[in-house]
Short mmCIF file of C-alpha atoms and ligand atoms in Angstrom, two decimals:
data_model
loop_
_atom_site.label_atom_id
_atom_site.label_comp_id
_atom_site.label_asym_id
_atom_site.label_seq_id
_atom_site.Cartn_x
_atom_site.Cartn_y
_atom_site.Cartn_z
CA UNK A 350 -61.26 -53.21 27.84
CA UNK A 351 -63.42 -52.02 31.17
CA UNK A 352 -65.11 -48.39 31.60
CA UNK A 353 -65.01 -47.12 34.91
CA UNK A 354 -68.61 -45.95 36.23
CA UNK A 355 -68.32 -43.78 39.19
CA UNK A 356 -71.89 -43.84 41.34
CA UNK A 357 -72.35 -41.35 43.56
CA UNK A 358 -68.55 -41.53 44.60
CA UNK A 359 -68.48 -39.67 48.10
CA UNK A 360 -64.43 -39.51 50.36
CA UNK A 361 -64.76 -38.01 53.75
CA UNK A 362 -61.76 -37.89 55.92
CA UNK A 363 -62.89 -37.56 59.12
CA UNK A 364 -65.21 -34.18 58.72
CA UNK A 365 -63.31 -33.10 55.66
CA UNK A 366 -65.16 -34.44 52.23
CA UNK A 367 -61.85 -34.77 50.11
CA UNK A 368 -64.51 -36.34 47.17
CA UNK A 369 -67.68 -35.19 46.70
CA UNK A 370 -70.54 -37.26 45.38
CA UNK A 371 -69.13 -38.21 41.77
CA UNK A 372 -71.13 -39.82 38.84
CA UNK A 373 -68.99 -40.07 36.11
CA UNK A 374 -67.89 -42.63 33.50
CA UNK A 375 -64.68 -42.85 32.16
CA UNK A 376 -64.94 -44.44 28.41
CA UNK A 377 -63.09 -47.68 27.77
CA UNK A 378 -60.16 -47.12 25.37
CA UNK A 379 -58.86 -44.09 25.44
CA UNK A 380 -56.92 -41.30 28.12
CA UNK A 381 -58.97 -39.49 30.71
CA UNK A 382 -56.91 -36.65 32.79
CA UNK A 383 -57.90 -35.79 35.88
CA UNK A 384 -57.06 -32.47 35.54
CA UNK A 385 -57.10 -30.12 38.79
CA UNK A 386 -55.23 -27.33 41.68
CA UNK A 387 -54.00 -29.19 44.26
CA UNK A 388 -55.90 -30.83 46.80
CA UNK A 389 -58.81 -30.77 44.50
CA UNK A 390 -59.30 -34.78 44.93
CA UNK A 391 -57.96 -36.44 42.09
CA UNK A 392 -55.30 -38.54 44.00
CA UNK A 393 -57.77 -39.40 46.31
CA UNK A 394 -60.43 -40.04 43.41
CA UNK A 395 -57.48 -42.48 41.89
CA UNK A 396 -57.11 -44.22 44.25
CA UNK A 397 -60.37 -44.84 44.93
CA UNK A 398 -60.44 -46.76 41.49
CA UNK A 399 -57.33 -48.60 42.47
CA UNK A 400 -58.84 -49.83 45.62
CA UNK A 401 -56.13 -48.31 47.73
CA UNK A 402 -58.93 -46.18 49.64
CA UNK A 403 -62.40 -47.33 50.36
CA UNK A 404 -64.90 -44.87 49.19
CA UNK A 405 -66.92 -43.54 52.25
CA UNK A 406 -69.98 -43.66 49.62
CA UNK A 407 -70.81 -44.84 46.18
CA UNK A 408 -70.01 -47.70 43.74
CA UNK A 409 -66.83 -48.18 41.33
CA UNK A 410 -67.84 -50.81 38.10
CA UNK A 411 -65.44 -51.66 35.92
CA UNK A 412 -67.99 -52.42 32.50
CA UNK A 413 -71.00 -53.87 34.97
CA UNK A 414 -68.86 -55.57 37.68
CA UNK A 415 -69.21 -53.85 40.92
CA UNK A 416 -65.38 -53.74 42.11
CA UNK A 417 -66.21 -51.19 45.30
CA UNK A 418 -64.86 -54.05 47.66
CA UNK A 419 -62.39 -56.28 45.37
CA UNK A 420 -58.90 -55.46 46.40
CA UNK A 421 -56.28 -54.07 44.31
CA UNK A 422 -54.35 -57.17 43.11
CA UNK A 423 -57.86 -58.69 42.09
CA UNK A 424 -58.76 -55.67 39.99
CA UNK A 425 -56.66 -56.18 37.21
CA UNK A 426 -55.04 -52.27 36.82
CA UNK A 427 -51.66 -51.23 36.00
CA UNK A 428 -49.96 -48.20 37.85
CA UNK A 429 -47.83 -45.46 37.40
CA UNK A 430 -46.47 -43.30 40.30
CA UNK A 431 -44.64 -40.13 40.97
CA UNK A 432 -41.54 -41.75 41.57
CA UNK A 433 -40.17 -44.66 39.11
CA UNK A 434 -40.85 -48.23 40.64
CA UNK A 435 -38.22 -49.84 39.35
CA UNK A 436 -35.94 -52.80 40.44
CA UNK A 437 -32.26 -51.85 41.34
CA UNK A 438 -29.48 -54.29 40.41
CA UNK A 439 -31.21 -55.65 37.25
CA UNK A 440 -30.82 -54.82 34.03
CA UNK A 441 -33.89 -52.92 32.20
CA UNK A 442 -35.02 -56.17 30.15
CA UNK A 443 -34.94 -58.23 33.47
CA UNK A 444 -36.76 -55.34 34.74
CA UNK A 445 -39.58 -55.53 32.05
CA UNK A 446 -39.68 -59.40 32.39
CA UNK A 447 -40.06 -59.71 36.21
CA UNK A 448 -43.56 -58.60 36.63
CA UNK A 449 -44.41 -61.30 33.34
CA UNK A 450 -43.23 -63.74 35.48
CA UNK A 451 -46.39 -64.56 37.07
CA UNK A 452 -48.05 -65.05 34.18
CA UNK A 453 -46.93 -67.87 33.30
CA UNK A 454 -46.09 -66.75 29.67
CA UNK A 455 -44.13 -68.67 27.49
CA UNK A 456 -40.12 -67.52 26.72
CA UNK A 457 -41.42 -66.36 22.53
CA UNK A 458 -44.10 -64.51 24.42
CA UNK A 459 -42.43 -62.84 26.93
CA UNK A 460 -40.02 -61.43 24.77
CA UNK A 461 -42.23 -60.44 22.24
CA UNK A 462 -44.12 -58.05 24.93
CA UNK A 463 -40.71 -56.74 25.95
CA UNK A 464 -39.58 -55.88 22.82
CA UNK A 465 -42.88 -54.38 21.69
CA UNK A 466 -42.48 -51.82 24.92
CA UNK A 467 -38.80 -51.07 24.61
CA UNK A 468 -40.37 -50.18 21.22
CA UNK A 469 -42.76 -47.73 21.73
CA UNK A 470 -41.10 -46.40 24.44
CA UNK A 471 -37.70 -45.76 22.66
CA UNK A 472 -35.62 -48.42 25.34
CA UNK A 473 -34.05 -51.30 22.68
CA UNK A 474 -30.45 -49.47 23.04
CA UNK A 475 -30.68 -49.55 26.57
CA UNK A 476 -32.13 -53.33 27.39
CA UNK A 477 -28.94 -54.59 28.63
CA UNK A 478 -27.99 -51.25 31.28
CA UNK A 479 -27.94 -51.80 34.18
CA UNK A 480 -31.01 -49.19 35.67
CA UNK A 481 -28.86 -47.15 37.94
CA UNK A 482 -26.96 -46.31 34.85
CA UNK A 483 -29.94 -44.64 33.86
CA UNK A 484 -31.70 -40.79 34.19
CA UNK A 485 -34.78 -40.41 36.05
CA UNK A 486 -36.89 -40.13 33.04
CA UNK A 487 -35.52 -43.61 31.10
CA UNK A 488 -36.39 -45.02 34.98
CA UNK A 489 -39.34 -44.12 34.42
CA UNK A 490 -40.00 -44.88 31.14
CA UNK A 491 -39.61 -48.23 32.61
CA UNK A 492 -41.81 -48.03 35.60
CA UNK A 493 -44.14 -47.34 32.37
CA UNK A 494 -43.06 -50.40 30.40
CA UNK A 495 -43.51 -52.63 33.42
CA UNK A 496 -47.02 -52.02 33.91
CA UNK A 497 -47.88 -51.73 29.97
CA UNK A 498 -46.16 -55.14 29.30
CA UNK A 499 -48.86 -57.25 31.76
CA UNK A 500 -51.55 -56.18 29.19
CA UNK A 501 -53.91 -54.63 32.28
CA UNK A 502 -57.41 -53.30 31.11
CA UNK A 503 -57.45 -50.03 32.73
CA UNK A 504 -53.63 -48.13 33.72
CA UNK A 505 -53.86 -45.33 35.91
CA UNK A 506 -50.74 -42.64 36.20
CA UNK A 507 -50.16 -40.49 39.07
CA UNK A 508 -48.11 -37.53 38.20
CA UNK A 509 -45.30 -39.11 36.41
CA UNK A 510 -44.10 -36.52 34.77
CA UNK A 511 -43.78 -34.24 37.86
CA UNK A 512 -41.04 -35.27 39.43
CA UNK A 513 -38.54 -36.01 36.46
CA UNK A 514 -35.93 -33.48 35.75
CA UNK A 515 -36.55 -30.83 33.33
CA UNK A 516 -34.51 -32.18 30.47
CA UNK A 517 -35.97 -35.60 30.56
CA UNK A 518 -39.70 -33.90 30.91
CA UNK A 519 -40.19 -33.21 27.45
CA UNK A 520 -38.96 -36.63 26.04
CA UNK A 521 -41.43 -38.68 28.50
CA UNK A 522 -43.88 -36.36 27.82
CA UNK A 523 -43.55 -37.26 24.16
CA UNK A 524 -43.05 -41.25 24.68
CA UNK A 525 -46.48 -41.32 26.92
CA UNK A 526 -48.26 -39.40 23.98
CA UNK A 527 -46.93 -41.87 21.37
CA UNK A 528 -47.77 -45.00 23.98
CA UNK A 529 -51.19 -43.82 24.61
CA UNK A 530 -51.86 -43.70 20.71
CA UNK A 531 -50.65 -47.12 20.47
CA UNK A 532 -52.37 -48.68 23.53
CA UNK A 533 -56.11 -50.31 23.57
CA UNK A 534 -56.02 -49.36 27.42
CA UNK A 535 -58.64 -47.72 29.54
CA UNK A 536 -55.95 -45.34 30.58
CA UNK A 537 -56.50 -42.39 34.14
CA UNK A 538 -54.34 -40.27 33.97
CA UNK A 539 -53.76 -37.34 37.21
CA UNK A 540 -52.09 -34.15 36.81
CA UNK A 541 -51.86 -30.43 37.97
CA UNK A 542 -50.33 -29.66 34.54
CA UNK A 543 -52.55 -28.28 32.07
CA UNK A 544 -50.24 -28.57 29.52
CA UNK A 545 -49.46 -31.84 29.78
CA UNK A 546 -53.18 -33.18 29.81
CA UNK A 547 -54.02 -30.80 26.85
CA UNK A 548 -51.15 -32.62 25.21
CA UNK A 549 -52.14 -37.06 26.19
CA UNK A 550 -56.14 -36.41 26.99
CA UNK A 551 -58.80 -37.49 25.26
CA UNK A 552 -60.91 -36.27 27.70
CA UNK A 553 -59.95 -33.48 30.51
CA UNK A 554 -62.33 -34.08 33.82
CA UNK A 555 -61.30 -30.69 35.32
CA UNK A 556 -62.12 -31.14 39.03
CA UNK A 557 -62.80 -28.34 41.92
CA UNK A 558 -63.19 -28.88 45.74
CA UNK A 559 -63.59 -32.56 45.36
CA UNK A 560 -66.42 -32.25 42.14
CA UNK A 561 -65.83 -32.65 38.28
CA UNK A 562 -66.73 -29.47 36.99
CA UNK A 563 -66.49 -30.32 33.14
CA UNK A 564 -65.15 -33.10 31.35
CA UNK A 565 -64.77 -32.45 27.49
CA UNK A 566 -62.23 -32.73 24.84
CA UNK A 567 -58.77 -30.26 25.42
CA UNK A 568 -60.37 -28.63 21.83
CA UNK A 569 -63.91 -28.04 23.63
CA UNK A 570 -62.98 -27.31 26.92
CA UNK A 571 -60.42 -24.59 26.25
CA UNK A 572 -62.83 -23.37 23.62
CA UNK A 573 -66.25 -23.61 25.35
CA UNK A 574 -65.23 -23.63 29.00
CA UNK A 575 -68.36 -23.80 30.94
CA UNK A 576 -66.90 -21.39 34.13
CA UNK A 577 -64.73 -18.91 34.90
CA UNK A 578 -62.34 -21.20 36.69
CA UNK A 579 -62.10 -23.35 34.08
CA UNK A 580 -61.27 -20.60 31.69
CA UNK A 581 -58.40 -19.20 33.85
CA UNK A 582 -57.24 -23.13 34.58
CA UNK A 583 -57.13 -24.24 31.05
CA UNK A 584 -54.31 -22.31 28.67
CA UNK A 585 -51.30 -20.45 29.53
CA UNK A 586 -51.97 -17.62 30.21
CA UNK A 587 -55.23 -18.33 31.16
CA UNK A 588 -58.44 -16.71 30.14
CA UNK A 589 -58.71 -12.50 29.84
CA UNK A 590 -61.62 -11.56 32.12
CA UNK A 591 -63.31 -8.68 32.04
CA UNK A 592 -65.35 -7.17 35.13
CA UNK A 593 -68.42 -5.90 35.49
CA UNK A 594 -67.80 -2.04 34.90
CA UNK A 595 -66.89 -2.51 30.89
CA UNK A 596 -70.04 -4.31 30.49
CA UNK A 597 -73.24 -2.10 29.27
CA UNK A 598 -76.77 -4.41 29.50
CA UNK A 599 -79.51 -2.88 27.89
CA UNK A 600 -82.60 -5.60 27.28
CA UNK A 601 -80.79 -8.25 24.83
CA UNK A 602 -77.96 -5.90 23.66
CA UNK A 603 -74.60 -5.87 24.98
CA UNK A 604 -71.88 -3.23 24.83
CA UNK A 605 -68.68 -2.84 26.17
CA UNK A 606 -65.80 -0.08 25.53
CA UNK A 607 -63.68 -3.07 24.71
CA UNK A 608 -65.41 -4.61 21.39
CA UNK A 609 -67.18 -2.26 18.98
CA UNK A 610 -70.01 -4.21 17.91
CA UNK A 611 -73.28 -4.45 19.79
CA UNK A 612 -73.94 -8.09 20.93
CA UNK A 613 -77.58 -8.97 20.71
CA UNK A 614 -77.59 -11.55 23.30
CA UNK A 615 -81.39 -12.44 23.94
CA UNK A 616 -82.59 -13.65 27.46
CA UNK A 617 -79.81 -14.37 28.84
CA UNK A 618 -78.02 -10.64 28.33
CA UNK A 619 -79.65 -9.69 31.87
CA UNK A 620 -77.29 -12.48 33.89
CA UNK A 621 -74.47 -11.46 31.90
CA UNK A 622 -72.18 -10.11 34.81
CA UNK A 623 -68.42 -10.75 33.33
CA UNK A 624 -66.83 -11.61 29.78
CA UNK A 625 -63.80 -13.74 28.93
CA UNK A 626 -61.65 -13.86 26.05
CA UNK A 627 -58.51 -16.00 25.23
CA UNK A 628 -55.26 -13.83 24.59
CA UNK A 629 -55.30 -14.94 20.89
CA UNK A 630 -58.88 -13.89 20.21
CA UNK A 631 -57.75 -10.33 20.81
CA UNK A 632 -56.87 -8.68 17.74
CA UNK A 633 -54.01 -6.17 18.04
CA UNK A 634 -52.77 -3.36 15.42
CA UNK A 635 -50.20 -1.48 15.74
CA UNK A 636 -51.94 1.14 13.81
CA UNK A 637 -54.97 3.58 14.55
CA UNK A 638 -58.12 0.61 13.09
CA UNK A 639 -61.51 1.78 12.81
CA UNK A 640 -63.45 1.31 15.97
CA UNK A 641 -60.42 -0.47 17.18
CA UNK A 642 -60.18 0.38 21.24
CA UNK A 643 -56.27 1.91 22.28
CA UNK A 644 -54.10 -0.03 24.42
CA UNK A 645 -50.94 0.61 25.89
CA UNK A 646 -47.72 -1.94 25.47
CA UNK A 647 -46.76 -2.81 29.30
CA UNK A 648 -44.32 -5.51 28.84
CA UNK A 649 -43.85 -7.92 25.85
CA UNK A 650 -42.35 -11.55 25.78
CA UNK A 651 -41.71 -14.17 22.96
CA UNK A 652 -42.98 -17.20 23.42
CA UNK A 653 -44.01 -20.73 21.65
CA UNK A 654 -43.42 -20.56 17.48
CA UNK A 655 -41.94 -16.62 17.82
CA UNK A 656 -45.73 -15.66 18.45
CA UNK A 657 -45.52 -12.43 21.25
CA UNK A 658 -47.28 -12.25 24.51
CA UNK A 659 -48.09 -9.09 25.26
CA UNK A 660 -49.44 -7.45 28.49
CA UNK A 661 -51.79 -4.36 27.69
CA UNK A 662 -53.56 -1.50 29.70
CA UNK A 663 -57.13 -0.02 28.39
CA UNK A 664 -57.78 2.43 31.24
CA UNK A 665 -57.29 0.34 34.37
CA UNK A 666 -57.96 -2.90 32.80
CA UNK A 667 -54.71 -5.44 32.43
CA UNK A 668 -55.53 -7.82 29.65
CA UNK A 669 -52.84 -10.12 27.62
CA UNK A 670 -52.75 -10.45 23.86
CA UNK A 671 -51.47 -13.31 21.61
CA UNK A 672 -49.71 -12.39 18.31
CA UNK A 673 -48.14 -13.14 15.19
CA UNK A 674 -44.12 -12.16 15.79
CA UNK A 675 -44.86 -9.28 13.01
CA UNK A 676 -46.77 -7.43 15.12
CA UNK A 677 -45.27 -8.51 18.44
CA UNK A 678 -41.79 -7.56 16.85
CA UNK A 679 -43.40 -4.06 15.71
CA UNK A 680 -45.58 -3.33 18.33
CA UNK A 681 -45.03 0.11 20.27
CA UNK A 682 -46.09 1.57 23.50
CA UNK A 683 -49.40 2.49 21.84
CA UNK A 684 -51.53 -0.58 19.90
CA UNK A 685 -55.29 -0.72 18.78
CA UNK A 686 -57.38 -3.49 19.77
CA UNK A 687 -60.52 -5.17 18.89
CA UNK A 688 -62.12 -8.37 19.91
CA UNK A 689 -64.87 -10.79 18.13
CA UNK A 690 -68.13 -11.68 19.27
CA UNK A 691 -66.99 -15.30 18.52
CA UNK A 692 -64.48 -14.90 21.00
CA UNK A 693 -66.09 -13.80 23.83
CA UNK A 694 -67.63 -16.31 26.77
CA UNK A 695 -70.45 -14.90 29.40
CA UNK A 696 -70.52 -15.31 32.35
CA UNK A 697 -72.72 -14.79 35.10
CA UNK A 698 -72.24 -13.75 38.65
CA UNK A 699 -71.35 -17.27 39.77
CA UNK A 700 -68.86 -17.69 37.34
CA UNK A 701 -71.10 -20.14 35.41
CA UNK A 702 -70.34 -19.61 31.70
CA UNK A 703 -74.01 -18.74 29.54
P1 LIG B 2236 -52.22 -32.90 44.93
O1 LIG B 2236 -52.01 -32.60 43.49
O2 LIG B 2236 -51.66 -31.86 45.83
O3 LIG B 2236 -51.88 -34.30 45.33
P2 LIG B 2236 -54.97 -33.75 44.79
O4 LIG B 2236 -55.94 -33.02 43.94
O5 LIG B 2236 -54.46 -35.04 44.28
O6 LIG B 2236 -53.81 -32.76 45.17
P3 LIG B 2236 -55.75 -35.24 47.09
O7 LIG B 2236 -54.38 -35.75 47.38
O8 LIG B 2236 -56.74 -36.17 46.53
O9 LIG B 2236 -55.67 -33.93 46.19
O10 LIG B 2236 -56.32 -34.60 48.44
C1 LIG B 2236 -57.61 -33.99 48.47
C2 LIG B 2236 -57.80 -33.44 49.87
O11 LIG B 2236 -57.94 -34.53 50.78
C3 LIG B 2236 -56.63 -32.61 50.36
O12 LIG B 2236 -57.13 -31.53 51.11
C4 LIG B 2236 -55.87 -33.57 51.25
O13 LIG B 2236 -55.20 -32.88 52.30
C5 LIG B 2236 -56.98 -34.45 51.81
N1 LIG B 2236 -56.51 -35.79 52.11
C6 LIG B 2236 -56.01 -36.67 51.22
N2 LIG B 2236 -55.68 -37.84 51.82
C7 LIG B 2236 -55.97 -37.66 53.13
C8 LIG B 2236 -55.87 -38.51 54.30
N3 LIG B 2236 -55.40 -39.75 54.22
N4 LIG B 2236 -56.27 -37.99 55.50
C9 LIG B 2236 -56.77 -36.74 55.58
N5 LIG B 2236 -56.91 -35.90 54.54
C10 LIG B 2236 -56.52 -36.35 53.33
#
């Protein structure tokens, strides 16, 4: 299988610089999500690596073979777009088979890919329907299988998810997770969901305003993000920050009225500006804790595994919590907080995390 070296990968569209000077490699072998707000450049950054768009500067290599100016069919990718690319009229298996044709694959083989596909992707009861029978999502599914079955080295997805129905969502979403396991692909993978590429990544390359701002693991980067955007991107909700005014500097030590322990926080205290903290690194009691800050209940929703989101007020400050349902189930108009150095990211005035 190929990695993808991006050198120096520059897009301008007329004055507008959609892509902005990208070195990056993409490891062979496993899922990278561009991950990103809209109009951030990944599409564009895609297709760049499909050949549909010419990079204005830089080189593309797939392993060490400069592909900048090979065309699309010669590059050997599979793809995946927003809408299924499917063919009407046929059934599903003549849909999986018609894109085997041209290789020249013998009958054993053929079916043998198909039926490996239909496979993973959950389509053997459905081989002989006709596709218009069929819900967006199995469409797609096959739009998937199509690609997968040619065996390409690298298979890059646009979206795919986005435009299937709610209902069907959740099963594709599952499918591509199980494919990806299963596949020995260089897979690219572009989304707006954060969710969904915390769910199939490997790696997340969260991009800004046509740059990759920090490409780690889901684990590290929703753990360690290294800004405050990609702290507030990454999680739902996104990261608590907290301004300015509840920060105390004083040479190394930090204080705030939110966490009772002093942080000892050596050179860097003095750039310390802003601190974040995820909603379930805020401890919440619904009795009076030692050194534990009050907080009052504004609204309170269940969510994911009957854990409660809450929304809280200290003074002026709006910050949401993460709890067990005990507590959430329990908790009052008045709660205690308290919040663990462990938890708690720096950040300067740029937003850069310390
Ligand atoms: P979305 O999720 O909305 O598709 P994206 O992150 O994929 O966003 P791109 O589609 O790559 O973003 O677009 C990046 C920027 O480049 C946008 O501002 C877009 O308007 C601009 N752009 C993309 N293609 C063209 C084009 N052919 N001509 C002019 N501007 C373009």
């Amino acid at each position: 299988m190929y990695d993808i070296k991006l050198q120096g990968i520059t897009k301008k569209f007329d004055a507008f610089t959609a892509v902005n000077d990208i070195n990056f490699t993409i490891p062979k072998s496993s899922v990278t999500v561009l991950l990103g707000p809209s109009g951030c450049g990944k599409t564009t950054l895609m297709r760049m690596i499909a050949g549909l768009e010419n990079p204005t500067e830089g080189r593309i290599l797939f392993d060490d073979h400069d592909v900048t100016d090979v065309s699309t069919r010669r590059r050997n990718i599979g793809m995946v777009f927003q809408y299924p690319v499917i063919y009407r009229g046929t059934s599903v298996r003549k849909n999986l088979e018609l894109p085997l044709l041209s290789e020249k694959l013998s009958k054993a083989e053929m079916d043998k890919r198909v039926d490996e596909v239909a496979e993973i992707l959950g389509l053997q009861d459905v081989l002989k329907r006709q596709v218009e029978e069929l819900d967006n999502g199995t469409r797609q599914k096959i739009a998937v299988g199509r690609e997968v079955a040619r065996q390409p080295k690298i298979i890059l997805f646009d979206e795919p998810i986005t435009n299937i129905d709610l209902t069907s969502k959740l099963e594709l979403k599952r499918s591509l997770k199980e494919l990806f396991g299963r596949l020995k692909q260089t897979i690219v993978y572009v989304t707006h969901d954060q969710t969904e590429a915390m769910t199939l990544a490997d790696q997340i390359a969260l991009m800004q305003d046509g740059v990759i701002t920090q490409c780690d693991s889901p684990k590290e980067i929703y753990e360690n993000p290294n800004s405050q955007f990609a702290g507030w991107f990454l999680g739902n909700p996104g990261m608590n920050f907290v301004p300015p005014q509840f920060i105390n500097v004083s040479g190394s030590k930090i204080t705030s009225p939110l966490f009772s322990q002093t942080i000892d926080f050596g050179s860097k205290a003095a750039s310390a500006d802003t601190f974040g903290v995820r909603a379930e690194g805020i401890n919440v009691s619904t009795t009076e804790t030692k050194g534990g800050v009050q907080a009052r209940v504004t609204r309170k929703s269940i969510g994911a595994g009957g854990q409660y989101l809450l929304d809280l007020a200290v003074g002026s400050l709006l910050i949401k919590a993460r709890v067990s349902h005990s507590i959430g189930r329990t908790a009052k108009d008045a709660v205690w907080t308290s919040i663990e150095s462990e938890n708690i990211t720096f950040f300067d005035k740029s937003g850069k995390a310390l």
